[in-house]
Amino acid sequence: MNEQKFTGKADLYEKFRPSYPNELIDFLYDNARCEAVADIGAGTGKFTRCLLKKPWSVTAVEPNADMRERLSEIAGITVVNAPAEDTGLAEHSFGLVTAAQAFHWFDAERFKNECRRILTEGGKLAVIWFSTNNEEGLGKLQMEVCNKFCLDLIINQGHAGKRSAEEGDRFLRGGYFSELKTADFSGERVFDRESFIGETLSRSYAPKPGQPNYERFTEELGAAFDEFESGGKAAVKTLTTVYLGRL
């Protein structure tokens, strides 16, 4: 996991990244009945906060100092500074491990071994992926701007230089789990101009202030939003997918 990718982006991430649907948390609670959850690659705690809606004991693991500082502001959780592949958590102590919008940064096999180590007998891993519709409308134009200006995205050909969302789906369904249950939750995200630009800037591959293309990047994002806005708002369809199973 590249621990520095989000350095300097914690405030943007916390302010502009979306939360997760209540139905997803209900699904996890109903299908992974346990007392303790470890949220790995927790970031600023967008998903960690959702876990607190249920009577779980929650531990959040995050190696990036900027993100972990915001994570530590959440009451009622234990925060651990460690990578996903070597958490240092006690053996067989969690009935559920979650990785929300983070699995693509991990070494998949080493992470699997670590999950097996810290999960209780019969415990489950949940990999959660949130995506926007990039096939049409504002979402499509957003990705066109990213593909034009985000050098890290261009060079690595996707998140973490590993798998596209489609490749990740095939990977997770293709034998990573010994048994697997999936669920999809459709939605819509409504942006104003600030939140649209801010959400895009919070992505790992987006340029930071002072870096090449930053000014042109934000200008074209603003123009993209203006093309689709109505009354100062524009919507993008979203999909949250959970892969839940034993390893």
Coordinates of C-alpha atoms in Angstrom, one line a residue:
M1 CA 0.0 0.0 0.0
N2 CA 1.5 3.4 -1.0
E3 CA 1.1 5.2 2.3
Q4 CA 1.9 8.7 0.9
K5 CA -0.6 8.9 -1.9
F6 CA -3.1 10.8 0.2
T7 CA -0.7 13.0 2.1
G8 CA -2.1 16.5 2.0
K9 CA -5.5 15.3 0.9
A10 CA -7.1 14.4 4.3
D11 CA -9.2 17.6 4.5
L12 CA -10.5 17.3 1.0
Y13 CA -11.2 13.6 1.5
E14 CA -13.1 14.2 4.8
K15 CA -15.1 17.1 3.4
F16 CA -16.0 15.9 -0.1
R17 CA -16.0 12.1 -0.2
P18 CA -19.4 10.5 0.2
S19 CA -20.6 8.3 3.0
Y20 CA -22.1 4.8 2.5
P21 CA -25.7 3.7 2.3
N22 CA -27.4 2.5 5.5
E23 CA -28.6 -0.6 3.6
L24 CA -25.0 -1.7 3.2
I25 CA -24.4 -1.6 6.9
D26 CA -27.6 -3.5 7.6
F27 CA -26.5 -6.1 5.1
L28 CA -23.1 -6.5 6.8
Y29 CA -24.8 -6.7 10.3
D30 CA -27.3 -9.3 9.1
N31 CA -24.7 -11.5 7.3
A32 CA -21.7 -11.2 9.5
R33 CA -23.0 -11.4 13.0
C34 CA -20.1 -10.7 15.3
E35 CA -18.9 -8.4 18.1
A36 CA -15.7 -6.9 16.7
V37 CA -14.9 -5.3 13.4
A38 CA -11.5 -4.2 11.9
D39 CA -11.7 -1.5 9.3
I40 CA -8.5 -1.7 7.2
G41 CA -7.2 1.3 5.2
A42 CA -9.8 3.4 7.1
G43 CA -8.6 6.8 5.7
T44 CA -10.4 9.6 7.5
G45 CA -13.1 7.3 8.7
K46 CA -15.8 7.8 6.2
F47 CA -16.8 4.1 6.4
T48 CA -15.7 3.7 10.0
R49 CA -18.3 6.1 11.2
C50 CA -21.0 4.0 9.4
L51 CA -19.9 0.9 11.3
L52 CA -20.6 2.7 14.6
K53 CA -24.3 2.6 13.7
K54 CA -24.3 -1.0 14.9
P55 CA -23.2 -2.3 18.3
W56 CA -19.8 -3.4 17.2
S57 CA -16.5 -2.8 18.8
V58 CA -14.6 -1.0 16.0
T59 CA -10.9 -0.9 15.3
A60 CA -9.6 1.3 12.4
V61 CA -6.2 0.7 10.8
E62 CA -4.6 3.5 8.7
P63 CA -0.9 4.0 7.9
N64 CA -1.1 7.6 6.5
A65 CA -0.5 10.2 9.2
D66 CA -2.6 12.9 7.7
M67 CA -5.6 10.6 7.3
R68 CA -5.1 9.0 10.7
E69 CA -5.2 12.4 12.4
R70 CA -8.7 12.9 11.2
L71 CA -9.6 9.3 11.9
S72 CA -8.5 9.8 15.5
E73 CA -11.2 12.5 16.0
I74 CA -13.9 9.8 15.9
A75 CA -15.1 8.9 19.4
G76 CA -15.6 5.3 20.3
I77 CA -13.1 3.5 18.1
T78 CA -9.5 2.2 18.5
V79 CA -7.0 3.6 15.9
V80 CA -4.0 1.7 14.8
N81 CA -1.0 2.9 12.7
A82 CA -0.2 0.0 10.5
P83 CA -0.3 -1.2 6.8
A84 CA -3.1 -3.6 5.7
E85 CA -0.7 -6.5 5.2
D86 CA 0.8 -6.3 8.7
T87 CA -1.7 -4.8 11.1
G88 CA -0.3 -6.0 14.4
L89 CA -3.8 -6.9 15.6
A90 CA -4.3 -9.8 17.9
E91 CA -4.9 -13.2 16.2
H92 CA -8.4 -14.5 15.7
S93 CA -9.9 -11.4 17.4
F94 CA -12.3 -10.0 14.7
G95 CA -15.5 -11.5 13.3
L96 CA -15.5 -9.0 10.4
V97 CA -12.7 -7.2 8.5
T98 CA -13.8 -4.4 6.1
A99 CA -11.9 -2.6 3.4
A100 CA -13.9 0.2 1.9
Q101 CA -12.5 1.9 -1.2
A102 CA -9.1 0.7 -0.1
F103 CA -8.5 -2.9 -1.3
H104 CA -7.0 -1.8 -4.6
W105 CA -4.0 -0.4 -2.6
F106 CA -3.2 -3.7 -0.9
D107 CA -1.0 -6.6 -1.8
A108 CA -4.0 -8.9 -2.2
E109 CA -2.4 -12.2 -1.2
R110 CA -0.5 -10.8 1.8
F111 CA -3.7 -9.1 2.9
K112 CA -5.6 -12.3 2.6
N113 CA -3.1 -14.0 4.9
E114 CA -3.4 -11.2 7.4
C115 CA -7.2 -11.5 7.4
R116 CA -6.9 -15.2 8.0
R117 CA -4.7 -14.4 11.0
I118 CA -6.9 -11.8 12.7
L119 CA -10.3 -13.3 11.8
T120 CA -12.2 -15.5 14.2
E121 CA -13.2 -19.0 13.0
G122 CA -16.0 -18.4 10.5
G123 CA -15.1 -14.7 10.3
K124 CA -15.6 -12.8 7.1
L125 CA -14.0 -10.1 4.9
A126 CA -16.0 -7.4 3.3
V127 CA -14.5 -5.5 0.4
I128 CA -16.6 -2.4 -0.5
W129 CA -16.3 -0.4 -3.7
F130 CA -18.1 2.9 -4.4
S131 CA -18.2 4.0 -8.0
T132 CA -19.8 6.7 -10.1
N133 CA -21.3 6.3 -13.6
N134 CA -18.5 7.2 -16.0
E135 CA -20.4 6.1 -19.1
E136 CA -22.6 9.2 -19.5
G137 CA -23.2 12.7 -18.4
L138 CA -21.1 14.6 -15.9
G139 CA -19.4 11.4 -14.7
K140 CA -18.1 10.7 -18.2
L141 CA -16.8 14.2 -18.6
Q142 CA -15.2 14.1 -15.2
M143 CA -13.1 11.1 -16.2
E144 CA -12.2 12.6 -19.5
V145 CA -10.7 15.6 -17.6
C146 CA -8.9 13.3 -15.2
N147 CA -7.5 11.2 -18.1
K148 CA -6.3 14.4 -19.7
F149 CA -4.5 16.0 -16.7
C150 CA -3.8 13.4 -14.0
L151 CA -0.4 12.1 -14.8
D152 CA -0.4 9.4 -12.1
L153 CA -3.6 8.0 -13.5
I154 CA -2.3 8.1 -17.1
I155 CA 1.0 6.4 -16.2
N156 CA -0.4 3.7 -13.9
Q157 CA -3.5 3.1 -16.1
G158 CA -5.9 3.1 -13.2
H159 CA -6.0 3.1 -9.4
A160 CA -2.8 2.0 -7.8
G161 CA -1.5 0.8 -11.2
K162 CA -3.3 -2.5 -10.7
R163 CA -6.8 -3.3 -11.7
S164 CA -9.6 -1.4 -13.3
A165 CA -13.0 -1.6 -11.5
E166 CA -14.1 -4.3 -14.0
E167 CA -10.9 -6.3 -13.5
G168 CA -11.2 -5.9 -9.7
D169 CA -14.7 -7.3 -9.9
R170 CA -13.6 -10.3 -11.9
F171 CA -10.7 -10.8 -9.5
L172 CA -12.9 -10.8 -6.4
R173 CA -15.5 -13.1 -7.9
G174 CA -12.9 -15.4 -9.4
G175 CA -11.7 -17.3 -6.4
Y176 CA -10.2 -14.8 -3.9
F177 CA -12.9 -15.9 -1.4
S178 CA -13.7 -19.5 -0.5
E179 CA -17.3 -18.5 -0.4
L180 CA -18.8 -15.2 -1.5
K181 CA -22.0 -13.2 -1.3
T182 CA -22.4 -9.9 -3.1
A183 CA -24.9 -7.0 -3.1
D184 CA -25.3 -3.8 -5.0
F185 CA -26.8 -0.5 -3.8
S186 CA -27.7 2.1 -6.4
G187 CA -27.9 5.7 -5.6
E188 CA -27.3 9.3 -6.8
R189 CA -24.9 11.9 -5.7
V190 CA -25.9 15.5 -6.1
F191 CA -23.0 18.0 -6.3
D192 CA -22.6 21.7 -6.2
R193 CA -19.6 23.2 -8.0
E194 CA -17.4 23.2 -4.9
S195 CA -18.1 19.6 -3.9
F196 CA -17.7 18.4 -7.5
I197 CA -14.2 19.9 -7.8
G198 CA -13.3 19.0 -4.3
E199 CA -14.3 15.4 -4.6
T200 CA -12.2 15.0 -7.7
L201 CA -9.2 16.7 -6.1
S202 CA -9.5 14.3 -3.2
R203 CA -8.6 11.4 -5.5
S204 CA -5.1 9.9 -5.1
Y205 CA -4.1 10.7 -8.7
A206 CA -5.4 14.3 -8.8
P207 CA -2.7 17.0 -8.9
K208 CA -2.1 19.1 -5.8
P209 CA -1.7 22.9 -5.6
G210 CA 1.6 23.9 -7.2
Q211 CA 1.9 20.8 -9.3
P212 CA 1.8 20.8 -13.1
N213 CA -1.7 21.0 -14.5
Y214 CA -3.4 21.8 -11.3
E215 CA -4.9 25.2 -12.4
R216 CA -6.0 23.8 -15.8
F217 CA -7.4 20.7 -14.2
T218 CA -9.6 22.7 -11.8
E219 CA -10.7 25.1 -14.6
E220 CA -11.8 22.2 -16.8
L221 CA -13.6 20.5 -13.9
G222 CA -15.5 23.7 -13.3
A223 CA -16.4 24.0 -17.0
A224 CA -17.6 20.3 -17.0
F225 CA -19.8 21.0 -14.0
D226 CA -21.2 24.2 -15.6
E227 CA -22.2 22.2 -18.7
F228 CA -24.5 19.9 -16.7
E229 CA -25.6 22.0 -13.7
S230 CA -29.2 23.2 -13.2
G231 CA -29.9 25.5 -10.4
G232 CA -26.3 25.2 -9.2
K233 CA -26.6 21.4 -8.8
A234 CA -25.7 18.4 -10.9
A235 CA -26.2 14.7 -10.2
V236 CA -24.2 11.6 -10.9
K237 CA -25.5 8.0 -10.5
T238 CA -23.6 5.9 -8.1
L239 CA -23.2 2.2 -7.3
T240 CA -21.9 0.7 -4.1
T241 CA -20.9 -3.0 -4.3
V242 CA -20.0 -5.3 -1.4
Y243 CA -18.1 -8.6 -1.7
L244 CA -18.6 -10.5 1.6
G245 CA -17.2 -13.9 2.3
R246 CA -14.9 -16.3 4.0
L247 CA -11.3 -16.8 2.9

